[in-house]
Every structure is written in structure tokens, then in C-alpha cells.
């Protein structure tokens, strides 16, 4: 959805033309794949992090336009809510000291952005959901003043035809309604991109889907929403419900939501693009002048703008991405599972774990997805979102016996997946010291059973025990989180609770 789109109404002819263009784009993609017109392997990775703005009191600040003006860098952009920013790190080649290099770039960039935000009376917070957000913060008036967000909101609201219902039952039960998609802005994520060749795409995507639950279990950082303690990683249910174009009757019929885990392992990237057209009506029927098939006939590389735009309105947790750079087409797997934060070190540990694990699993002779039913992978994802680091997952038994067994996520990671991730990072030629440093962070989280979500929840309960009211406890937890986030030590080392007497 990064493209600039112009606000305006759509009529029937726009939708009919867009539908035809989508089919032409899909035919163009099929030809590109058949003719092997894609970029050679480059081992390129990319990273985007969504951020929150909060004041010294821990409360959200609706001022991203002013902060972005002060930052004045193309690396930082708006996101959906006025309290959101996004930082984009330019693509890097996987190998050598890239993890440390990325960590340094992030620390420098986020430090600069935070100083500029402080000049405006706010600060940068890297967290899955800001605990102090309230329902009245997430209204249409607080959407970023950008045409594409307003237009997307109008189209999703029109498709649904009624208010959005949020109903998340976890530690506590949250129910409320919203007249807009603004609650989606509460979800701040880390998005990991991996450029892959068409021949490797299916294996990488399947591997990423298989380990999505494990990523969430170890990286959960979103236990609070609108003053309630809900799931350990509350972004996925919130994202699904706040973008749900289906009224209850369509939900009852089993119509697929636009935020979707998927329903099958794939054999080609084409499977996913084709599903997106088959299952999802277009939300933004904005047509480009390009004739993709003529461009191909003339030896060029089509941009497939309509396909790209439509793809950006189907919110898979592992999304296929088509792009063109310097006239050459490429494919990426975009992993959207992880919450932001808590620290740069934690983010880089999650990055190392993901890229190492996906590389190793995609190259196994007997891949995990041949032994793990897709429905089980989806159930694992749900379980991990609910329970975080305490989740117990279904996983194929080691050895030739076959079948599934229930295993605590921390045991699965330590015994089976960390060695695979290490082998995967070796295959990327990552410096051993960086490999050991960042995978060591994952191991320590497992050993201590601590991640961002468990730290937030425990610290919040300490504040309640000290006599603070709910809202004050959430604000105190947020302020302490921000303090420790800026100190930069990984979350498994953070002391629970508050130093000194409580005010």
C-alpha cells in the first residue's frame, strides 16, 4: 500500500476495467514465470519497522506529520495512525557482518528519530501495541492525513456496510465496535523481506508459514489492548477483525477474511497471487495505463500495478511480493508475523532466527510441511498468539516414525530449531560471532521464559499489586518499558517491576 493513490469515488466501469486488468496482470505474471524472466539469486533481505509516538507520560501523541518533518529523511514514512511512523532499511545482502551492520544502522536511525521526536515533545516507542492506547485514540480523525489511508478506510467500511466488531477473549475479554479501520493502527510490526527466485519461492513461503507460530511464541510483545490484558500477541486477532470486510452472515458462510493465514501449502508463487484474485474483491480499483501483455511482447518487464495494489489489500502473514528494479522482475516473501521491539538487539535476534530457520527448513530433504498438516500450522499460529512463550505446539516427531507430538515452544526452539537456524545462518555465510550473539538471545529467552509480552504483563501486575489503578499501572509499565528499551539491553535481562518506591 506504499503507492500514492488519489482519493475519489469509483463507479461500476472502474471496477469492471480493474477486474479485466487484474486478469491481464495475472496472465503477465504467468508468462514471466514460464519465460524465466526473473532476477538471479541475490540473497537480498529487507527490513521495515513500524513505530509508535508517545510522550514522557507514556500516552500516545497524534503528531507524526510534525515529527516526520523534523526527521526529514526518506527512510521514515507515515503509517496508518497519526501516532505511527515506519522506518525502512535499504535492502542488504545476507552474509558476513550484516546482522551487526543492520543493528548499528537501526540504532543510529532510531536514535536520531527519537531526538527529533523529543524536540516536538514526544518520543519513539518500538512495541507491538502501545499499552496506553484507548478506544477514543483509534478513530477516523486520528488516521494519518494521507489520501491512500482515507480511501482504503472508505472502501473497507463500504464493503462491510456496518461497524467493525472487536471481540478478543484472552486473560480478559475485550469487546467493542469501531466505525473505521483505525484500530488496525494499534498494530506495529516488523516486516522481513527475502528476495527469492521463482523456483525457491514455494519452499521459502511454506517454511515461513510452518514457523510463524514459533516466531510469535518467542517474539510476542502485544499483551494489552484498550486497557485490557488479552492475548500475548494481540496484533493478529486485532488486525483480522479491524480489516474484516465480511458482515456476520458472510463470516458464517465461511468466506475468507482479508487478514488470512492461508489454507494450503503451495507449489508456486503463482498460487498465492491467483488465490488473491479468486477470493478477494478489489478494494481500490485504480487502473494504470500499462498493457502488461504488450510490454512483454515488446521484450519489456511489466510493473503489474493493479496486481501489486490488490495484493497490498490482502493481509497474509507471509505475503508474496512482486517488484521491478532496474527493469528486472523479482519476487519476495514478506514476513509480517513479528511485533516491533522491544530493543534493536531483540529485533535482530528475531531477524537472525527467521532467516536462518527459513533457509535451513527450505533446504531439508524431507521438509517439515510434508509432515505437518496446514491446518495444524494455522492452529499453532493461533495458540502461539494466545499464549506466547508458554505456548505448546504440535510438531512432527523427530525420526522416521512420523506423526505429531505436543511440545512446549521453548523446548522445540532450544532442542530442534536453534541448531537448524545456526546451520541456516552458516549457509548464508553469516559471521559466526554474530550468529552466536543473536541466536544466544533467542536461547536465553527460552531458558528464562521471558519475552516482551511476559515482561509487560508481569510488570503491570506488580504495579497493580503496588496499589496503582489499571490506567496508571499501564502508563507506569509503558514508561518503564520505554526507559529499558532506550538502554538497549535485550528484554530477557530486564528487571521486572519498578526501581524505587511507587508514586
Coordinates of C-alpha atoms in Angstrom, one line a residue:
X1 CA 0.0 0.0 0.0
X2 CA 3.0 2.3 -0.2
X3 CA 1.9 3.7 -3.6
X4 CA 0.4 7.1 -3.7
X5 CA -3.2 6.8 -4.6
X6 CA -5.6 9.7 -5.3
X7 CA -8.9 9.9 -3.4
X8 CA -12.1 9.8 -5.4
X9 CA -15.2 7.7 -6.0
X10 CA -15.3 4.6 -8.1
X11 CA -18.1 3.5 -10.3
X12 CA -19.1 0.3 -12.0
X13 CA -17.0 0.8 -15.1
X14 CA -13.9 1.4 -12.9
X15 CA -14.4 -2.0 -11.2
X16 CA -15.1 -3.8 -14.5
X17 CA -12.0 -2.4 -16.1
X18 CA -9.9 -3.1 -13.0
X19 CA -11.1 -6.7 -12.9
X20 CA -10.0 -7.1 -16.6
X21 CA -6.6 -5.5 -15.8
X22 CA -6.1 -7.9 -12.9
X23 CA -6.6 -10.9 -15.2
X24 CA -4.2 -9.4 -17.7
X25 CA -1.6 -8.9 -14.9
X26 CA -2.1 -12.5 -13.7
X27 CA -1.5 -13.7 -17.3
X28 CA 1.5 -11.5 -17.5
X29 CA 2.9 -13.0 -14.2
X30 CA 2.3 -16.5 -15.6
X31 CA 4.3 -15.6 -18.7
X32 CA 7.1 -14.1 -16.7
X33 CA 7.4 -17.2 -14.7
X34 CA 7.1 -19.5 -17.8
X35 CA 9.8 -17.5 -19.6
X36 CA 12.1 -17.4 -16.5
X37 CA 12.3 -13.6 -16.7
X38 CA 13.2 -13.1 -13.0
X39 CA 16.3 -11.8 -11.3
X40 CA 19.0 -14.2 -10.4
X41 CA 19.6 -15.1 -6.7
X42 CA 21.0 -12.1 -4.8
X43 CA 20.4 -13.2 -1.2
X44 CA 18.8 -9.8 -0.5
X45 CA 16.9 -9.1 2.7
X46 CA 14.9 -6.0 3.7
X47 CA 13.5 -4.7 6.9
X48 CA 10.7 -2.4 7.9
X49 CA 9.7 -1.5 11.5
X50 CA 6.5 0.3 12.5
X51 CA 6.9 2.6 15.5
X52 CA 4.7 4.5 18.0
X53 CA 4.9 8.0 19.2
X54 CA 4.4 8.5 23.0
X55 CA 5.1 11.3 25.4
X56 CA 7.1 11.2 28.6
X57 CA 3.8 10.2 30.4
X58 CA 3.6 7.1 28.2
X59 CA 0.5 8.3 26.4
X60 CA 0.2 8.3 22.6
X61 CA 0.9 11.5 20.7
X62 CA -1.0 12.2 17.4
X63 CA 1.8 14.1 15.7
X64 CA 3.6 12.0 13.1
X65 CA 3.4 14.8 10.4
X66 CA 5.3 17.2 12.6
X67 CA 7.9 14.5 13.7
X68 CA 8.5 13.4 10.1
X69 CA 9.0 17.0 9.1
X70 CA 11.7 17.3 11.7
X71 CA 13.3 13.9 10.9
X72 CA 13.4 14.9 7.2
X73 CA 14.6 11.5 5.9
X74 CA 13.1 9.3 3.2
X75 CA 13.8 6.3 5.4
X76 CA 11.0 7.4 7.7
X77 CA 7.4 7.5 6.5
X78 CA 3.8 7.8 7.7
X79 CA 1.8 4.8 8.8
X80 CA -1.9 4.4 9.3
X81 CA -2.4 6.3 12.6
X82 CA -1.1 9.8 13.5
X83 CA 0.8 8.2 16.4
X84 CA 2.6 5.8 13.9
X85 CA 5.8 6.0 11.9
X86 CA 7.6 3.4 9.8
X87 CA 11.4 3.1 9.2
X88 CA 12.6 1.3 6.1
X89 CA 16.1 -0.1 6.0
X90 CA 17.5 -0.4 2.4
X91 CA 18.0 -4.0 1.2
X92 CA 21.2 -5.7 2.4
X93 CA 22.9 -8.8 1.1
X94 CA 22.7 -11.7 3.6
X95 CA 26.2 -12.6 4.7
X96 CA 29.3 -11.6 6.7
X97 CA 28.6 -9.0 9.4
X98 CA 25.2 -7.9 8.0
X99 CA 23.4 -8.5 11.3
X100 CA 25.7 -6.2 13.3
X101 CA 25.7 -3.7 10.4
X102 CA 21.9 -3.6 10.4
X103 CA 21.8 -3.3 14.2
X104 CA 24.1 -0.3 14.0
X105 CA 22.1 1.3 11.3
X106 CA 18.9 0.8 13.3
X107 CA 20.4 2.2 16.5
X108 CA 21.7 5.3 14.6
X109 CA 18.4 5.9 12.7
X110 CA 16.1 5.3 15.7
X111 CA 18.3 7.4 18.0
X112 CA 18.2 10.3 15.5
X113 CA 14.4 9.9 15.1
X114 CA 13.9 9.8 18.8
X115 CA 15.9 13.0 19.4
X116 CA 13.9 14.8 16.6
X117 CA 10.6 13.5 18.2
X118 CA 11.7 14.8 21.6
X119 CA 12.1 18.3 20.1
X120 CA 8.4 18.0 19.3
X121 CA 7.5 16.8 22.8
X122 CA 7.2 13.1 22.1
X123 CA 9.4 10.0 21.6
X124 CA 9.8 6.8 19.6
X125 CA 8.5 3.6 21.1
X126 CA 9.2 0.2 19.5
X127 CA 6.4 -2.1 20.8
X128 CA 3.7 -4.4 19.3
X129 CA 0.7 -2.5 20.7
X130 CA 1.1 0.6 22.9
X131 CA -0.5 -0.4 26.3
X132 CA -1.8 3.1 26.9
X133 CA -3.9 3.3 23.7
X134 CA -7.5 3.8 24.3
X135 CA -10.5 3.2 22.1
X136 CA -11.0 7.0 21.7
X137 CA -7.5 7.3 20.3
X138 CA -8.4 5.0 17.4
X139 CA -11.0 6.9 15.5
X140 CA -11.1 8.2 11.9
X141 CA -10.0 11.7 12.9
X142 CA -6.6 10.2 14.0
X143 CA -5.9 8.4 10.7
X144 CA -2.8 10.0 9.0
X145 CA -3.8 12.7 6.6
X146 CA -2.8 10.7 3.6
X147 CA -5.2 10.0 0.7
X148 CA -4.5 6.3 0.4
X149 CA -5.4 5.7 4.1
X150 CA -8.7 7.6 3.8
X151 CA -9.5 5.9 0.6
X152 CA -8.7 2.4 2.0
X153 CA -10.8 3.2 5.1
X154 CA -13.8 4.3 3.0
X155 CA -13.6 1.2 0.8
X156 CA -13.3 -1.3 3.6
X157 CA -16.1 0.4 5.5
X158 CA -18.3 0.4 2.4
X159 CA -17.6 -3.3 1.7
X160 CA -18.5 -4.2 5.3
X161 CA -21.6 -2.0 5.4
X162 CA -21.6 -1.7 9.2
X163 CA -19.4 -1.0 12.2
X164 CA -16.4 -3.4 12.9
X165 CA -16.8 -5.6 15.9
X166 CA -13.7 -6.4 18.1
X167 CA -14.1 -9.4 20.3
X168 CA -10.9 -10.9 21.7
X169 CA -11.2 -13.3 24.7
X170 CA -7.9 -13.9 26.5
X171 CA -6.7 -13.2 30.0
X172 CA -9.6 -10.7 29.9
X173 CA -12.4 -10.3 27.4
X174 CA -12.4 -7.2 25.2
X175 CA -15.5 -6.3 23.1
X176 CA -16.1 -3.0 21.4
X177 CA -17.1 -1.6 18.0
X178 CA -15.4 0.8 15.6
X179 CA -16.8 2.9 12.8
X180 CA -13.5 2.8 10.9
X181 CA -10.3 0.7 10.4
X182 CA -8.4 3.0 12.8
X183 CA -7.9 0.2 15.4
X184 CA -5.6 -1.5 12.9
X185 CA -3.2 1.3 13.6
X186 CA -2.6 -0.1 17.1
X187 CA -0.6 -3.0 15.4
X188 CA 3.0 -2.1 14.9
X189 CA 5.1 -4.8 13.3
X190 CA 8.5 -5.8 11.9
X191 CA 8.3 -6.9 8.3
X192 CA 11.1 -9.0 6.9
X193 CA 11.6 -9.3 3.2
X194 CA 13.6 -12.0 1.4
X195 CA 14.1 -11.9 -2.3
X196 CA 13.9 -15.4 -3.8
X197 CA 13.9 -17.0 -7.2
X198 CA 10.6 -18.4 -8.5
X199 CA 12.0 -21.9 -8.1
X200 CA 12.7 -21.4 -4.5
X201 CA 9.7 -19.3 -3.6
X202 CA 7.3 -22.1 -2.6
X203 CA 9.8 -23.8 -0.3
X204 CA 10.6 -20.5 1.4
X205 CA 7.0 -19.5 1.8
X206 CA 6.0 -22.9 3.1
X207 CA 8.9 -22.8 5.6
X208 CA 7.9 -19.3 6.7
X209 CA 4.3 -20.5 7.3
X210 CA 5.4 -23.5 9.2
X211 CA 7.5 -21.4 11.7
X212 CA 5.1 -18.4 12.0
X213 CA 3.8 -19.8 15.3
X214 CA 7.4 -20.2 16.7
X215 CA 8.2 -16.6 15.7
X216 CA 5.2 -15.4 17.6
X217 CA 5.8 -17.6 20.6
X218 CA 9.3 -16.3 21.1
X219 CA 8.8 -12.7 20.0
X220 CA 5.3 -11.8 21.4
X221 CA 5.1 -8.2 22.6
X222 CA 1.5 -7.1 22.5
X223 CA -0.4 -8.3 25.6
X224 CA -2.6 -5.2 26.1
X225 CA -5.4 -3.6 24.0
X226 CA -7.6 -0.7 25.1
X227 CA -6.8 -1.2 28.8
X228 CA -7.4 -5.0 28.8
X229 CA -4.9 -7.8 29.0
X230 CA -5.9 -10.1 26.1
X231 CA -3.6 -12.4 24.1
X232 CA 0.2 -12.5 24.5
X233 CA 0.4 -11.4 20.8
X234 CA -2.9 -9.5 20.2
X235 CA -2.0 -8.0 16.9
X236 CA -3.2 -10.9 14.7
X237 CA -6.8 -11.1 16.0
X238 CA -7.0 -7.2 16.2
X239 CA -5.7 -6.9 12.6
X240 CA -8.1 -9.5 11.3
X241 CA -11.1 -8.0 13.0
X242 CA -10.3 -4.4 12.2
X243 CA -10.0 -5.0 8.5
X244 CA -12.8 -7.5 8.2
X245 CA -15.0 -6.7 5.2
X246 CA -17.3 -9.6 6.0
X247 CA -20.6 -8.9 7.8
X248 CA -21.6 -11.7 10.2
X249 CA -23.6 -13.6 7.6
X250 CA -20.6 -13.9 5.3
X251 CA -18.4 -15.0 8.2
X252 CA -21.0 -17.7 9.0
X253 CA -20.8 -18.9 5.3
X254 CA -17.0 -19.4 5.7
X255 CA -16.0 -16.5 3.4
X256 CA -12.3 -15.9 3.9
X257 CA -11.2 -12.8 5.9
X258 CA -8.8 -10.3 4.2
X259 CA -6.3 -10.9 7.0
X260 CA -5.5 -14.5 6.4
X261 CA -3.1 -17.3 7.4
X262 CA -4.0 -19.3 4.3
X263 CA -5.3 -22.8 3.8
X264 CA -2.8 -24.9 2.0
X265 CA 0.9 -25.4 1.3
X266 CA 1.8 -24.1 -2.2
X267 CA 3.9 -25.2 -5.2
X268 CA 4.4 -21.8 -6.8
X269 CA 4.2 -18.1 -6.1
X270 CA 1.5 -18.0 -8.7
X271 CA -0.8 -20.0 -6.4
X272 CA -0.9 -17.1 -3.9
X273 CA -1.5 -14.3 -6.5
X274 CA -4.2 -16.4 -8.2
X275 CA -5.9 -17.1 -4.8
X276 CA -5.9 -13.3 -4.1
X277 CA -7.8 -12.6 -7.3
X278 CA -10.1 -15.6 -6.9
X279 CA -11.2 -15.0 -3.3
X280 CA -11.0 -11.2 -2.7
X281 CA -13.0 -8.4 -4.5
X282 CA -10.8 -5.4 -5.3
X283 CA -11.0 -2.6 -2.7
X284 CA -9.1 0.1 -4.7
X285 CA -9.9 -0.3 -8.5
X286 CA -7.3 2.2 -9.6
X287 CA -6.1 1.4 -13.2
X288 CA -2.6 2.0 -14.7
X289 CA -2.2 2.8 -18.4
X290 CA 0.2 -0.1 -18.9
X291 CA -0.8 -3.0 -21.1
X292 CA 1.3 -5.8 -19.4
X293 CA 1.0 -8.3 -22.2
X294 CA 2.1 -5.8 -24.8
X295 CA 5.0 -4.8 -22.6
X296 CA 6.0 -8.5 -22.5
X297 CA 5.6 -8.8 -26.3
X298 CA 7.9 -5.9 -26.7
X299 CA 10.6 -7.5 -24.5
X300 CA 10.0 -5.3 -21.5
X301 CA 9.1 -6.0 -17.9
X302 CA 5.6 -5.0 -16.8
X303 CA 5.1 -3.3 -13.5
X304 CA 1.7 -5.2 -13.0
X305 CA 0.5 -2.2 -10.9
X306 CA -3.1 -3.5 -10.5
X307 CA -1.9 -6.8 -9.2
X308 CA 0.6 -5.2 -6.8
X309 CA -2.1 -2.8 -5.5
X310 CA -4.6 -5.6 -5.0
X311 CA -2.0 -7.8 -3.3
X312 CA -1.4 -5.0 -0.8
X313 CA -5.0 -5.2 0.4
X314 CA -4.9 -8.9 1.2
X315 CA -3.1 -9.2 4.5
X316 CA -1.4 -12.6 4.6
X317 CA 1.1 -13.1 7.4
X318 CA 3.6 -14.3 4.8
X319 CA 2.8 -12.2 1.7
X320 CA 4.1 -12.7 -1.8
X321 CA 5.5 -9.5 -3.3
X322 CA 6.3 -8.8 -7.0
X323 CA 8.6 -5.9 -7.8
X324 CA 10.7 -4.5 -10.6
X325 CA 14.1 -2.9 -10.0
X326 CA 16.2 -1.6 -12.9
X327 CA 13.9 -3.2 -15.4
X328 CA 14.2 -6.7 -13.9
X329 CA 11.4 -8.5 -12.1
X330 CA 11.8 -10.2 -8.7
X331 CA 9.8 -12.0 -6.1
X332 CA 10.0 -11.6 -2.3
X333 CA 8.5 -13.3 0.7
X334 CA 7.3 -10.6 3.1
X335 CA 7.1 -12.0 6.7
X336 CA 4.6 -9.9 8.7
X337 CA 4.4 -12.0 11.8
X338 CA 6.6 -10.2 14.3
X339 CA 5.7 -7.3 16.6
X340 CA 8.1 -4.4 16.8
X341 CA 10.6 -4.3 19.7
X342 CA 11.5 -4.5 22.4
X343 CA 15.1 -3.4 21.6
X344 CA 17.2 -3.3 18.5
X345 CA 19.1 -6.4 19.8
X346 CA 15.8 -8.3 20.2
X347 CA 14.7 -7.3 16.8
X348 CA 18.0 -8.5 15.3
X349 CA 17.7 -11.8 17.3
X350 CA 14.3 -12.3 15.7
X351 CA 15.7 -11.5 12.3
X352 CA 18.6 -13.9 12.7
X353 CA 16.3 -16.7 13.9
X354 CA 13.9 -16.2 11.0
X355 CA 16.4 -16.0 8.1
X356 CA 18.5 -18.9 9.5
X357 CA 15.5 -21.1 10.2
X358 CA 13.8 -20.5 6.9
X359 CA 17.0 -21.2 4.9
X360 CA 17.5 -24.5 6.7
X361 CA 13.9 -25.7 6.5
X362 CA 13.6 -24.8 2.9
X363 CA 16.6 -27.0 2.0
X364 CA 15.6 -30.1 4.0
X365 CA 15.3 -33.3 2.0
X366 CA 12.1 -34.2 3.9
X367 CA 10.6 -30.7 4.6
X368 CA 8.5 -30.1 7.7
X369 CA 5.5 -29.1 5.6
X370 CA 5.3 -32.6 4.2
X371 CA 4.8 -33.9 7.7
X372 CA 2.8 -31.0 9.3
X373 CA -0.8 -30.6 8.1
X374 CA -1.5 -27.0 7.1
X375 CA -4.5 -26.8 9.4
X376 CA -2.1 -27.7 12.3
X377 CA 0.3 -24.9 11.3
X378 CA -2.7 -22.5 11.4
X379 CA -3.8 -23.8 14.8
X380 CA -0.2 -23.5 16.1
X381 CA -0.2 -19.8 15.0
X382 CA -3.4 -19.2 16.9
X383 CA -2.1 -21.0 20.0
X384 CA 1.2 -19.0 19.9
X385 CA -0.7 -15.7 19.6
X386 CA -2.8 -16.6 22.7
X387 CA -0.1 -18.0 24.9
X388 CA 3.2 -16.5 23.7
X389 CA 6.3 -18.0 25.2
X390 CA 4.2 -20.5 27.2
X391 CA 2.6 -22.0 24.1
X392 CA 2.6 -25.7 23.4
X393 CA 2.7 -26.5 19.7
X394 CA 2.0 -29.6 17.6
X395 CA 5.1 -30.6 15.7
X396 CA 6.3 -33.6 13.7
X397 CA 8.1 -36.2 15.8
X398 CA 11.8 -36.5 15.1
X399 CA 12.9 -39.5 13.2
X400 CA 11.2 -41.8 10.7
X401 CA 8.2 -42.7 12.9
X402 CA 6.1 -39.9 11.7
X403 CA 3.0 -38.4 13.5
X404 CA 2.8 -35.3 15.6
X405 CA 3.6 -34.6 19.2
X406 CA 2.7 -31.7 21.5
X407 CA 5.8 -29.9 22.7
X408 CA 6.4 -26.6 24.6
X409 CA 7.5 -23.9 22.2
X410 CA 10.6 -23.2 24.2
X411 CA 11.7 -26.8 24.2
X412 CA 11.1 -27.1 20.4
X413 CA 13.2 -24.0 19.8
X414 CA 16.1 -25.0 22.0
X415 CA 16.3 -28.6 21.1
X416 CA 15.4 -28.6 17.4
X417 CA 15.1 -25.2 15.8
X418 CA 18.0 -23.2 17.1
X419 CA 20.5 -25.7 15.7
X420 CA 18.7 -25.5 12.4
X421 CA 18.8 -21.7 12.5
X422 CA 22.5 -21.8 13.2
X423 CA 23.0 -24.1 10.2
X424 CA 20.9 -21.8 8.0
X425 CA 22.9 -18.7 9.0
X426 CA 26.1 -20.7 8.2
X427 CA 24.6 -21.4 4.8
X428 CA 24.1 -17.6 4.4
X429 CA 27.8 -17.2 5.4
X430 CA 26.9 -15.1 8.4
X431 CA 29.8 -14.3 10.7
X432 CA 29.9 -16.9 13.5
X433 CA 30.2 -14.3 16.2
X434 CA 27.0 -12.6 15.0
X435 CA 25.2 -15.9 14.6
X436 CA 26.1 -16.9 18.2
X437 CA 25.3 -13.5 19.7
X438 CA 21.8 -13.2 18.2
X439 CA 20.7 -16.8 18.4
X440 CA 22.0 -16.7 22.0
X441 CA 19.4 -14.0 22.7
X442 CA 16.7 -16.4 21.5
X443 CA 18.1 -19.2 23.6
X444 CA 18.1 -17.1 26.7
X445 CA 14.5 -16.0 26.2
X446 CA 13.7 -19.7 26.0
X447 CA 15.7 -20.6 29.1
X448 CA 14.2 -17.8 31.2
X449 CA 10.8 -18.0 29.6
X450 CA 10.8 -14.2 29.1
X451 CA 9.8 -12.1 26.1
X452 CA 8.3 -8.6 25.7
X453 CA 4.8 -9.8 26.4
X454 CA 5.6 -11.7 29.5
X455 CA 7.7 -8.8 30.9
X456 CA 4.9 -6.3 30.2
X457 CA 2.3 -8.5 31.8
X458 CA 4.4 -9.2 34.9
X459 CA 5.4 -5.6 35.4
X460 CA 1.8 -4.5 35.0
X461 CA 0.7 -6.9 37.7
X462 CA 3.5 -5.6 40.0
X463 CA 2.1 -2.1 39.5
X464 CA -1.4 -3.3 40.4
X465 CA -0.1 -5.0 43.5
X466 CA 1.6 -1.8 44.5
X467 CA -1.8 -0.2 44.5
X468 CA -2.0 1.6 41.2
X469 CA -5.3 1.7 39.3
X470 CA -5.4 -0.1 35.9
X471 CA -4.8 3.0 33.7
X472 CA -1.9 4.2 36.0
X473 CA -0.4 0.7 36.0
X474 CA -0.5 0.6 32.2
X475 CA 1.1 4.0 31.9
X476 CA 3.8 3.1 34.5
X477 CA 4.5 -0.1 32.6
X478 CA 4.8 1.8 29.4
X479 CA 7.2 4.4 30.9
X480 CA 9.4 1.7 32.4
X481 CA 9.4 -0.2 29.0
X482 CA 10.5 2.9 27.2
X483 CA 13.3 3.5 29.7
X484 CA 14.7 0.0 29.3
X485 CA 14.1 0.0 25.5
X486 CA 16.4 3.0 25.2
X487 CA 19.0 1.4 27.4
X488 CA 19.1 -1.3 24.8
X489 CA 19.8 -4.5 26.8
X490 CA 17.7 -7.4 25.4
X491 CA 14.3 -8.0 27.1
X492 CA 15.3 -11.3 28.8
X493 CA 17.7 -9.3 31.0
X494 CA 15.1 -6.6 32.1
X495 CA 14.3 -6.5 35.8
X496 CA 10.5 -7.0 36.3
X497 CA 8.7 -4.2 38.1
X498 CA 9.9 -0.7 39.0
X499 CA 13.0 0.7 40.7
X500 CA 12.4 2.6 43.9
X501 CA 9.1 3.4 45.6
X502 CA 5.9 3.7 43.6
X503 CA 4.4 7.1 43.4

